mmCIF file of C-alpha atoms in Angstrom:
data_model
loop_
_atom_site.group_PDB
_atom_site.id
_atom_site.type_symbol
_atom_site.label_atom_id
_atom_site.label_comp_id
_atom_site.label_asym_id
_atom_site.label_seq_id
_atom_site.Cartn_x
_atom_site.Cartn_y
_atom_site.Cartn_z
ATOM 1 C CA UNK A 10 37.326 -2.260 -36.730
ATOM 2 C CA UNK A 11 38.003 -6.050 -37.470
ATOM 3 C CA UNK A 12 36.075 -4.723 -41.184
ATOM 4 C CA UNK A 13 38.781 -2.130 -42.250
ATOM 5 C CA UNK A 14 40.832 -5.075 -43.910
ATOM 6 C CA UNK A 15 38.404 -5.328 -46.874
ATOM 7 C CA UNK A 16 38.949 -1.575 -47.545
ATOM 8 C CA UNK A 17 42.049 -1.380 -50.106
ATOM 9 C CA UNK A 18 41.766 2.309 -51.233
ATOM 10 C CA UNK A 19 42.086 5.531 -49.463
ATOM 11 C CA UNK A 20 38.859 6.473 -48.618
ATOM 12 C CA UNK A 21 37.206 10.113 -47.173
ATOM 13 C CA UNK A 22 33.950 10.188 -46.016
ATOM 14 C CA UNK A 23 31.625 12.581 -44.557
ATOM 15 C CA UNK A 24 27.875 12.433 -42.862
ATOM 16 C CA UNK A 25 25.557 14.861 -42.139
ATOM 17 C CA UNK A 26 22.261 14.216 -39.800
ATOM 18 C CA UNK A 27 18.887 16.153 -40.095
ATOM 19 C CA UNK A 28 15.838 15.255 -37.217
ATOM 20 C CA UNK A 29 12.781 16.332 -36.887
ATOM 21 C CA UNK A 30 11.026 15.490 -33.253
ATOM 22 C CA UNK A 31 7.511 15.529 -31.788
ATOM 23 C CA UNK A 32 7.246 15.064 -28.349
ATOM 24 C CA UNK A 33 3.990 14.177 -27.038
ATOM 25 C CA UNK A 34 2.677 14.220 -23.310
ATOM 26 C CA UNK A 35 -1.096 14.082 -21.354
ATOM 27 C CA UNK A 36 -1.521 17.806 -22.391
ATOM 28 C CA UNK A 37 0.563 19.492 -24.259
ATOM 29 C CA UNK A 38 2.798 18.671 -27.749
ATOM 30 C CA UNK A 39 6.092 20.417 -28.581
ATOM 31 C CA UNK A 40 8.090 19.870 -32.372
ATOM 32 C CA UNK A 41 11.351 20.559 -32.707
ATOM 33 C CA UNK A 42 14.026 20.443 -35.700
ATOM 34 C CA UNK A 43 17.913 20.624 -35.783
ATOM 35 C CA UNK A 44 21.119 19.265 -37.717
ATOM 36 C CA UNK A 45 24.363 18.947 -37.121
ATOM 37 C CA UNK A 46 27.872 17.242 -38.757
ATOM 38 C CA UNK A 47 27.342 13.660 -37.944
ATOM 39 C CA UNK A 48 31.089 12.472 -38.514
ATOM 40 C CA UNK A 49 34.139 12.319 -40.721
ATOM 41 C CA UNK A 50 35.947 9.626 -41.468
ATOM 42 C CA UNK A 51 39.591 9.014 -43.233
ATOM 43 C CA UNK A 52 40.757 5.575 -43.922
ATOM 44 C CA UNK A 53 43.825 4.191 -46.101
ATOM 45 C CA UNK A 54 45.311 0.529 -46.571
ATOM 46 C CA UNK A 55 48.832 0.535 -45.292
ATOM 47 C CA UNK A 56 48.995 -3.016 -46.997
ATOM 48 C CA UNK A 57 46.121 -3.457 -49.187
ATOM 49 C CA UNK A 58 44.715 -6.630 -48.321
ATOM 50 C CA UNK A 59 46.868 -7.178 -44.923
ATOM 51 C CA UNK A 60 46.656 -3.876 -42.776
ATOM 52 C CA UNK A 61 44.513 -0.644 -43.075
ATOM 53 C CA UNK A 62 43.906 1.692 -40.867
ATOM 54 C CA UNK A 63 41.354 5.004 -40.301
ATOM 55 C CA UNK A 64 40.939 7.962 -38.449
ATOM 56 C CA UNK A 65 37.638 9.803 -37.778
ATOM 57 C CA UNK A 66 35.667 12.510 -35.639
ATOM 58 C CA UNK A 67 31.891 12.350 -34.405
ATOM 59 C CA UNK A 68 29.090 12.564 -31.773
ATOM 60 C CA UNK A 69 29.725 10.410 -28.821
ATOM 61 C CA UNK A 70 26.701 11.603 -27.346
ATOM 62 C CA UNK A 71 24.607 15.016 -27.325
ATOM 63 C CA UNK A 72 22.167 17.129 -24.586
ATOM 64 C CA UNK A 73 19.817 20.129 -26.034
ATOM 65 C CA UNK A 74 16.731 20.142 -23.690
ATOM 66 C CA UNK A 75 14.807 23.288 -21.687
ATOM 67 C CA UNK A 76 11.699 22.169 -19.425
ATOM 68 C CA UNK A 77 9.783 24.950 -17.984
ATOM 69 C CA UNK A 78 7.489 24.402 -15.292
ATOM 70 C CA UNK A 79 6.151 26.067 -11.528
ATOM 71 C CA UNK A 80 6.821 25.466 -7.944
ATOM 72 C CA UNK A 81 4.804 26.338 -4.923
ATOM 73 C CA UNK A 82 6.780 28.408 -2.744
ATOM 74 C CA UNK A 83 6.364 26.794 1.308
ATOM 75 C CA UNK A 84 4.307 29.829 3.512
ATOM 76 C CA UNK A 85 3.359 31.852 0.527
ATOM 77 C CA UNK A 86 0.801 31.930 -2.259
ATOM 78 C CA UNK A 87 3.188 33.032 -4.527
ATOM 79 C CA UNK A 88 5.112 30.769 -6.993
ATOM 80 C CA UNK A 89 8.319 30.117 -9.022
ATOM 81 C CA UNK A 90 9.035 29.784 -12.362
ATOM 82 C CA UNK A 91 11.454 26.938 -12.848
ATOM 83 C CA UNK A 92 13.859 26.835 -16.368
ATOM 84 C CA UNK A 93 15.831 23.698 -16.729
ATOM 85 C CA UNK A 94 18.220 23.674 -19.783
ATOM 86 C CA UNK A 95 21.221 21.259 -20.687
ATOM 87 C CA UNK A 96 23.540 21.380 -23.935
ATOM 88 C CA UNK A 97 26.740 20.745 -25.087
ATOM 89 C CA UNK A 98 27.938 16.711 -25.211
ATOM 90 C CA UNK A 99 30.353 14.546 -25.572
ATOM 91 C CA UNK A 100 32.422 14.335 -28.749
ATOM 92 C CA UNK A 101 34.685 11.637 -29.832
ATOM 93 C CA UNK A 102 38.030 11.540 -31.735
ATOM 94 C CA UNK A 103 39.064 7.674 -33.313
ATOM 95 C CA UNK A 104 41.929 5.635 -34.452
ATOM 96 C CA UNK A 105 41.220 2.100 -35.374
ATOM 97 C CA UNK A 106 43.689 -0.584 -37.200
ATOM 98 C CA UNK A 107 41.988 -3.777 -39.093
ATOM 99 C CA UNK A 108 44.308 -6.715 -39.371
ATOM 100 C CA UNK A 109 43.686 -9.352 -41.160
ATOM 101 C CA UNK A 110 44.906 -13.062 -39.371
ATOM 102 C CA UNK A 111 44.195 -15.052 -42.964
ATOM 103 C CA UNK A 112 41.778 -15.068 -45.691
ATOM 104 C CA UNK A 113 38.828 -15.601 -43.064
ATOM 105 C CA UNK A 114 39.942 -14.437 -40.115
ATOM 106 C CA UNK A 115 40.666 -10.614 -38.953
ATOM 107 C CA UNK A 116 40.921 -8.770 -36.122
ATOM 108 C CA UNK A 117 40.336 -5.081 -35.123
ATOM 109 C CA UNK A 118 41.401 -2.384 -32.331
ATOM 110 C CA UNK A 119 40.246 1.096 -32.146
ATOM 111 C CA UNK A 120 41.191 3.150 -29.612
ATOM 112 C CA UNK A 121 38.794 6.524 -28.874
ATOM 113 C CA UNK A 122 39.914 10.034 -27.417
ATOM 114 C CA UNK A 123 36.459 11.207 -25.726
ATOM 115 C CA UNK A 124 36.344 15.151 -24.823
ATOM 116 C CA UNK A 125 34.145 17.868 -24.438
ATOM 117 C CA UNK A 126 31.684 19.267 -21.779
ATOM 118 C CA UNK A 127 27.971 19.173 -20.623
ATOM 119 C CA UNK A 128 26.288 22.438 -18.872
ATOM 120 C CA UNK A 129 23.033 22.378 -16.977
ATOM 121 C CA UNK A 130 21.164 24.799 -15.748
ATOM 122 C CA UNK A 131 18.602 25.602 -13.647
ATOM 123 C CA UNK A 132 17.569 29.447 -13.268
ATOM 124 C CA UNK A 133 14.056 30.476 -10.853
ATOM 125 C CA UNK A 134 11.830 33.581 -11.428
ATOM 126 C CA UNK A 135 8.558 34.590 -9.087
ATOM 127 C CA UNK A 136 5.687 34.187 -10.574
ATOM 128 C CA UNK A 137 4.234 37.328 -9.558
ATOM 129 C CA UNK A 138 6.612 40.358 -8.147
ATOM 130 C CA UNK A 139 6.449 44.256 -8.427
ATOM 131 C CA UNK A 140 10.208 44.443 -7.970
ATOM 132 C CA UNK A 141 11.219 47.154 -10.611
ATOM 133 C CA UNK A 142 14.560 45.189 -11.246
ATOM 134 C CA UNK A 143 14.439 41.694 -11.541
ATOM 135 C CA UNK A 144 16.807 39.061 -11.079
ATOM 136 C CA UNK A 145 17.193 35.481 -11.615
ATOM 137 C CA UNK A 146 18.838 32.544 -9.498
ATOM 138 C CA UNK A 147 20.628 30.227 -11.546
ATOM 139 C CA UNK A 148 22.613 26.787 -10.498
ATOM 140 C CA UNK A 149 25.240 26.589 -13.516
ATOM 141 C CA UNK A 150 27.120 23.246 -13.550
ATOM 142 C CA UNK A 151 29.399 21.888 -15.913
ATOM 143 C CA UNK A 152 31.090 18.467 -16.482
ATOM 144 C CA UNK A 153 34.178 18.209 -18.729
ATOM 145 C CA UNK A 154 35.257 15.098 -19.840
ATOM 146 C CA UNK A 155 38.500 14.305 -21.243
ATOM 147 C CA UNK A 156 39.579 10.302 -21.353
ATOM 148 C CA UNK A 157 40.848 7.371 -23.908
ATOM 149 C CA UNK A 158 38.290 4.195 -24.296
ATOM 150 C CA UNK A 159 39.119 1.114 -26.261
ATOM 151 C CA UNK A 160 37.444 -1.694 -28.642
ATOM 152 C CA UNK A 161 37.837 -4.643 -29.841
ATOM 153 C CA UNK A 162 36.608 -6.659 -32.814
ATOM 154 C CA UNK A 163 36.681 -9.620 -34.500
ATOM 155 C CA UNK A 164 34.899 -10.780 -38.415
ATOM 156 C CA UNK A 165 35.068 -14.405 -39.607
ATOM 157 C CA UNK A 166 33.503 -14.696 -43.103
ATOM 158 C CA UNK A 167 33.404 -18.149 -45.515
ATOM 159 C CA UNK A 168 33.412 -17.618 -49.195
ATOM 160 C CA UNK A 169 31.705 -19.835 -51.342
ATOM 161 C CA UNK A 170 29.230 -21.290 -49.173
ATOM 162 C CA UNK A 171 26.926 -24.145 -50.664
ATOM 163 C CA UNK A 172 27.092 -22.134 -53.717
ATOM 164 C CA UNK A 173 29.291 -19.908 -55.741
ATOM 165 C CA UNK A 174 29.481 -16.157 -54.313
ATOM 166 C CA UNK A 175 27.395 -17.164 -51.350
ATOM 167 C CA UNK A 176 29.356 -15.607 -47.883
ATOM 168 C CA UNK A 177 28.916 -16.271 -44.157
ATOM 169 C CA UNK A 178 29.972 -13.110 -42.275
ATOM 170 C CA UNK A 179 30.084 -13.382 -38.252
ATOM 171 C CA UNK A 180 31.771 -10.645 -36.165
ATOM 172 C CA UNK A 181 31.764 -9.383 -32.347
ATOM 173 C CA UNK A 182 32.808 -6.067 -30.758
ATOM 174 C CA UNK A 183 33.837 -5.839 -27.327
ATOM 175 C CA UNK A 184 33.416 -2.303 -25.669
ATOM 176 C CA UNK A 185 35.957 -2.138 -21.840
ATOM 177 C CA UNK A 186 34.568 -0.375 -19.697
ATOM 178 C CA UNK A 187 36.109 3.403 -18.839
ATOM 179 C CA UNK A 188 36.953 5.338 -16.086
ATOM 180 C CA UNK A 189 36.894 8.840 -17.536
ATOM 181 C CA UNK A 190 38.760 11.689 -16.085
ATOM 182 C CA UNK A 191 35.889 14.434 -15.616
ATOM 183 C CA UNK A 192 36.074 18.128 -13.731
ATOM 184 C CA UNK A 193 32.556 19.105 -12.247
ATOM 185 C CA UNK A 194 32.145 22.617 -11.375
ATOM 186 C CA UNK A 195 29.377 24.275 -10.330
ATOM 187 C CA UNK A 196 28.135 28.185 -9.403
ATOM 188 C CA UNK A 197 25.583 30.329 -7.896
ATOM 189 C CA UNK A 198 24.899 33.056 -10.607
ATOM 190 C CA UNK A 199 22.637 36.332 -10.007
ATOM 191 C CA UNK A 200 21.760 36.705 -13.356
ATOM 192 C CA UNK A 201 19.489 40.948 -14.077
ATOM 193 C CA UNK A 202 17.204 40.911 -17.641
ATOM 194 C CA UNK A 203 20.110 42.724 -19.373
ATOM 195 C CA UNK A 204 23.463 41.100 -20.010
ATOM 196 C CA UNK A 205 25.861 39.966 -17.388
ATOM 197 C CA UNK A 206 25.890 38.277 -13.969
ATOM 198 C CA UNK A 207 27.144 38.251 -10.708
ATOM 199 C CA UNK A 208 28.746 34.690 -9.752
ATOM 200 C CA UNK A 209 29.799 32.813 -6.746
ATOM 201 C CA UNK A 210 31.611 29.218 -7.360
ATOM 202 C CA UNK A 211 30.186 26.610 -5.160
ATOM 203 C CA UNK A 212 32.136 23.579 -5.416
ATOM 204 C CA UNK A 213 35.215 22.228 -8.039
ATOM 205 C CA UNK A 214 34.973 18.687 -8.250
ATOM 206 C CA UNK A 215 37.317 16.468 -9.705
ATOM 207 C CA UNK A 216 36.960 12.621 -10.264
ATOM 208 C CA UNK A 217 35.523 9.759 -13.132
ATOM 209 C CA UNK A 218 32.608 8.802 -14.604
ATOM 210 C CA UNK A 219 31.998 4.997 -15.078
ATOM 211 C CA UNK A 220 31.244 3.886 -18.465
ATOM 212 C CA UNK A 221 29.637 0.040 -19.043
ATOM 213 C CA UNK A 222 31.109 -2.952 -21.137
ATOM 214 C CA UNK A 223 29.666 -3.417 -23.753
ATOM 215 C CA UNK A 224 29.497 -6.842 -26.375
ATOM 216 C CA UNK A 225 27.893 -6.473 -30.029
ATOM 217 C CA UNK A 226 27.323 -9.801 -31.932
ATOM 218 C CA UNK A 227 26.426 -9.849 -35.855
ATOM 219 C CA UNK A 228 26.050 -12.253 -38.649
ATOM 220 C CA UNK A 229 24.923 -11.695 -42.556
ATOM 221 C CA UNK A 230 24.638 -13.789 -45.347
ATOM 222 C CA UNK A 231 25.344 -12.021 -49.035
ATOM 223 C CA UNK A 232 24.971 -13.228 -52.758
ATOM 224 C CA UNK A 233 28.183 -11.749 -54.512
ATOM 225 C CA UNK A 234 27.451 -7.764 -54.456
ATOM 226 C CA UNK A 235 24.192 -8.466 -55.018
ATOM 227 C CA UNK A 236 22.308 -8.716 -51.492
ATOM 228 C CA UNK A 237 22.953 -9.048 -48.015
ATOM 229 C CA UNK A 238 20.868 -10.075 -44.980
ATOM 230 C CA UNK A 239 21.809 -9.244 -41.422
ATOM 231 C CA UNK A 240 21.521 -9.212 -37.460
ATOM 232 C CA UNK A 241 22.595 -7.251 -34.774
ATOM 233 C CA UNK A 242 22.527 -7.527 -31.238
ATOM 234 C CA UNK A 243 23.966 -5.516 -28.123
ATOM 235 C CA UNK A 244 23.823 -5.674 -24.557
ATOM 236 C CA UNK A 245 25.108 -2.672 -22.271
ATOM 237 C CA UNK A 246 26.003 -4.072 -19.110
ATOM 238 C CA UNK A 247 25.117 -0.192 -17.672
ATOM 239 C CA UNK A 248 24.378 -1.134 -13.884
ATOM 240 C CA UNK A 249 28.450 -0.734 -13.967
ATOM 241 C CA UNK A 250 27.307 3.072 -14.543
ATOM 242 C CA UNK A 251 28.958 5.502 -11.759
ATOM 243 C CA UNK A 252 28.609 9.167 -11.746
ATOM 244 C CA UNK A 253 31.275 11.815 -10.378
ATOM 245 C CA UNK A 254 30.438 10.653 -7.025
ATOM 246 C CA UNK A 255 30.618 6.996 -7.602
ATOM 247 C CA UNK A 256 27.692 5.276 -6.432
ATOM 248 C CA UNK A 257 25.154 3.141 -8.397
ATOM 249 C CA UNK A 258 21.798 4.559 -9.436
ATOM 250 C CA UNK A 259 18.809 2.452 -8.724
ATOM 251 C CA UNK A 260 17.393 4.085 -12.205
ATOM 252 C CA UNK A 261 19.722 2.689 -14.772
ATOM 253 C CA UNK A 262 19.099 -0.537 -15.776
ATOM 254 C CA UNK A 263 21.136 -3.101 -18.557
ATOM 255 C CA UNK A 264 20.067 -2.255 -22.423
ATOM 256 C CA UNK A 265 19.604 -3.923 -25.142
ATOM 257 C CA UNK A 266 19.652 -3.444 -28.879
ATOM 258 C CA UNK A 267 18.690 -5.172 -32.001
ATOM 259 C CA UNK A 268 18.270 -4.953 -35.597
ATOM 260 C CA UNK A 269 17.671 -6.450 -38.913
ATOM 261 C CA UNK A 270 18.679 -5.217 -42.044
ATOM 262 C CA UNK A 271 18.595 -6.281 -46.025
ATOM 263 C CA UNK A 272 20.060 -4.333 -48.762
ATOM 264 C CA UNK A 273 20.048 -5.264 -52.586
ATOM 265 C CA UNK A 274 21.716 -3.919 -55.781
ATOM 266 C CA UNK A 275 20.413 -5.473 -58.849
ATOM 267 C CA UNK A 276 23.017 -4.723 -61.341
ATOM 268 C CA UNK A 277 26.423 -3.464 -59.449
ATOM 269 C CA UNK A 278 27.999 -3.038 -63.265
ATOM 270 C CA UNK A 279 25.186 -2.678 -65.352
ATOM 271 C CA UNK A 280 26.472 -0.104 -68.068
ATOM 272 C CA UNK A 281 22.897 1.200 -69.388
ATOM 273 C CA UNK A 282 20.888 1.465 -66.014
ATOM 274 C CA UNK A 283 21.852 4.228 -63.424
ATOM 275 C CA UNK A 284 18.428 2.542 -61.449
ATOM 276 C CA UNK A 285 20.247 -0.977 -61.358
ATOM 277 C CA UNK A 286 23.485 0.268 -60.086
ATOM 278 C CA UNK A 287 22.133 1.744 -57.167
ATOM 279 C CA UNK A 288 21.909 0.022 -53.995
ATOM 280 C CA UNK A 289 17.948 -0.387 -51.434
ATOM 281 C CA UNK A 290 18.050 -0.567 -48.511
ATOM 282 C CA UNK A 291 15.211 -1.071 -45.522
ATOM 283 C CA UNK A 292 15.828 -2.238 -42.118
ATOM 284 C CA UNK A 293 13.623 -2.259 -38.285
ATOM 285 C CA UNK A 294 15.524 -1.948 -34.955
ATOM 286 C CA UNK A 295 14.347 -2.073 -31.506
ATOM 287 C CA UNK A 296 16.349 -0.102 -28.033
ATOM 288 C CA UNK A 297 15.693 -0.958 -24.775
ATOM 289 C CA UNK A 298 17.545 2.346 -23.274
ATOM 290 C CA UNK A 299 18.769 1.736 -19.875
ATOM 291 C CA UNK A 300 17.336 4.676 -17.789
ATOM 292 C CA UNK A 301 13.470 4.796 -16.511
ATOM 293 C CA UNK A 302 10.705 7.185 -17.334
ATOM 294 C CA UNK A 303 7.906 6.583 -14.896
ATOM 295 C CA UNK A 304 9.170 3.862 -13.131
ATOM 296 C CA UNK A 305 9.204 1.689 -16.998
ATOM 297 C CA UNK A 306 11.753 1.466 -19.385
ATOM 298 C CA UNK A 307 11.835 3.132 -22.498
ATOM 299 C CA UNK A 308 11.651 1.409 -25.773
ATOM 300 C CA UNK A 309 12.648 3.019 -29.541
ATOM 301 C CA UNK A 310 11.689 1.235 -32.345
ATOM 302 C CA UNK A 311 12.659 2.407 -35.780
ATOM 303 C CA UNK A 312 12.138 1.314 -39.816
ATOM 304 C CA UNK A 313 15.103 2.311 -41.821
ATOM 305 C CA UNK A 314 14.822 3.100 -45.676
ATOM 306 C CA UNK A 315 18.055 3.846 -47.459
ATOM 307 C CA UNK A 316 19.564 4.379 -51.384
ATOM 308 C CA UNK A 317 23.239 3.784 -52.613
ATOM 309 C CA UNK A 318 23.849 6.305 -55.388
ATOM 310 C CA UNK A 319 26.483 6.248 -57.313
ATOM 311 C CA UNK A 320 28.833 9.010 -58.095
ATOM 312 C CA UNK A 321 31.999 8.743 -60.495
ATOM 313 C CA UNK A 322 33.945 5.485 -60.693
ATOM 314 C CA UNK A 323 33.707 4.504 -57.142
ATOM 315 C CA UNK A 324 32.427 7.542 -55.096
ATOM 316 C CA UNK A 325 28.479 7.007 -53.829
ATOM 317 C CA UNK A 326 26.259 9.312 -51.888
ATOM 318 C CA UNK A 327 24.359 7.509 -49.634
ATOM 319 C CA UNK A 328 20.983 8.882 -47.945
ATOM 320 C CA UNK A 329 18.748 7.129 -45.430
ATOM 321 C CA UNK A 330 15.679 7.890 -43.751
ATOM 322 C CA UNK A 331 14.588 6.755 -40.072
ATOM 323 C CA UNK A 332 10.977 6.746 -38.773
ATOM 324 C CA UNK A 333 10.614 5.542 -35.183
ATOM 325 C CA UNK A 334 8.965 6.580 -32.036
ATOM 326 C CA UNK A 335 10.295 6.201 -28.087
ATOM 327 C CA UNK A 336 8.173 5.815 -24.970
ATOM 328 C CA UNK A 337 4.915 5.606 -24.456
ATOM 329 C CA UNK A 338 1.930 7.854 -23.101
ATOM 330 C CA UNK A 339 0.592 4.944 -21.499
ATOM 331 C CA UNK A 340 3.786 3.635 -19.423
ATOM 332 C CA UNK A 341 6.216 6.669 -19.389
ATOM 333 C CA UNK A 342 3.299 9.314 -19.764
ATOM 334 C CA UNK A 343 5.657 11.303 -22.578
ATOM 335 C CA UNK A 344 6.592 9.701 -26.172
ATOM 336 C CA UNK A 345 8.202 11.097 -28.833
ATOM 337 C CA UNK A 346 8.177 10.248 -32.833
ATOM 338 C CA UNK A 347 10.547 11.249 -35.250
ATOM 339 C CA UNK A 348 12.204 11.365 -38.591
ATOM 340 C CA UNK A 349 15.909 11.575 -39.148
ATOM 341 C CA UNK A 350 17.587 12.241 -42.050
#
């Protein structure tokens, strides 16, 4: 947020996000495809130079899974077809102000409105029945989340370093950790092959869910609008995690993030080339996620490729492409490649 001083017009700006995803274990191989809005995003100086402020919606996080699968059934031969499925997510509503402290220093606060429910559920079917009518078990829970979180940020840059239009950035975020409001509720459901179920509520839970502090560190070193190199780093401090009923998980461990970027623009106001004016860009990142698959942690690493292109005076359209793969056959016995858009 510390950034939003260097933004002196009123800006709108929307994202969309395309994925494609194979995922890969000892027997079997399953690709999937979806897309979605990925955010939008209003920002306008309230003094140019001084103060500006933004606004914006997006993903906090997202669940779309089904794993099928059977279950012996104790003192019978028979079995049970298991369906596991979770959607829905967490979305995530932002105000953040940019201030800047003098012509190197700024600061930055943005303060985040998360809402928005999960659902899992897990329904059972025999195997093998001769039961003219058939009817199917299911556990339905849902967890509705409704709570502010804040950040802060800070950016120190240095014009004119050892040589004309050389610049230093160096900036920090600092995530608090949240206690978010969340209602759990979960029911027995009877659910026949045609529409409609019979349902009995189980239990109506209310309490928090625990999010981690979090600290992001960067620094990049530009040429004018030329090109810029730069580093990030994060650490999620998520053995503060807590579900709805509080206690620690022995499962979730810290996390870690980094990445290196480089973009270039050869000619920002070249007045024959469209080619020049646009912007490259290529990157790599590596996540350490904080949860365990197989007793190991799971790793994502990711190349970035990305293109600038201008549209009217000042407008761009900006598309980037992400190739990366997480886990591994050989530690977490699943892995999963994919290509975002």
């Amino acid at each position: 947020p510390a950034l939003l001083v260097y933004n002196r017009l009123t800006v709108f700006e929307g994202g969309m996000l395309m994925e494609q995803r194979t995922a890969k274990g000892d027997s079997s191989k399953e690709v999937n495809s979806n897309g979605n809005l990925n955010y939008l995003i209003m920002g306008f100086p309230v003094k140019p130079g001084k103060w500006t402020t933004s606004a914006g919606l997006m993903p906090y996080s997202s669940v779309n899974f089904v794993l099928s699968y059977q279950n012996d059934i104790a003192g019978s031969t028979n079995t049970v077809d298991v369906t596991e499925k979770g959607s829905g997510g967490i979305n995530q509503f932002f105000w953040s102000n940019g201030v800047a402290l003098n012509k190197n220093l700024s600061v930055g606060l943005k303060a985040t409105y998360l809402f928005s429910s999960i659902i899992n559920e897990t329904t059972n079917s025999l195997t093998n029945t001769t039961q003219q009518v058939s009817y199917f078990p299911t556990i339905y829970e849902r967890s509705y989340v409704r709570d502010l979180d804040f950040s802060l940020g800070i950016s120190y840059h240095k014009d004119s370093l050892t040589r004309k239009n050389y610049r230093l950035n160096i900036g920090a975020v600092y995530d608090f950790k949240a206690n978010l409001n969340t209602e759990l509720s979960q029911r027995l459901e009877r659910r026949p092959i045609t529409k409609g179920a019979d349902s009995v509520t189980l239990a109506t839970l209310n309490g928090s869910i625990t999010l981690p502090q979090a600290f992001s560190v960067g620094i990049s070193f530009s040429k004018g609008y030329q090109w810029t190199v730069g580093a990030d780093f994060t650490y999620l401090d998520y053995k503060q995690y807590r579900g709805i009923d509080g206690n620690p998980s022995s499962d979730i461990k810290s996390a870690v993030r980094m990445a290196l970027g480089f973009e270039f623009t050869p000619d920002l106001a070249s007045p024959s080339s469209y080619l020049k004016r646009m912007t490259y860009r290529t990157g790599v990142s590596l996540d350490n996620y904080p949860y365990l698959v197989n007793n190991s942690k799971v790793k994502d690493f990711g190349i970035n490729f990305g293109l600038s292109l201008p549209v009217s005076r000042i407008s761009s359209l900006d598309i980037a492409v992400r190739l990366g793969k997480r886990g591994d056959l050989q530690t977490n016995t699943i892995e999963e490649k994919y290509i975002k858009l």
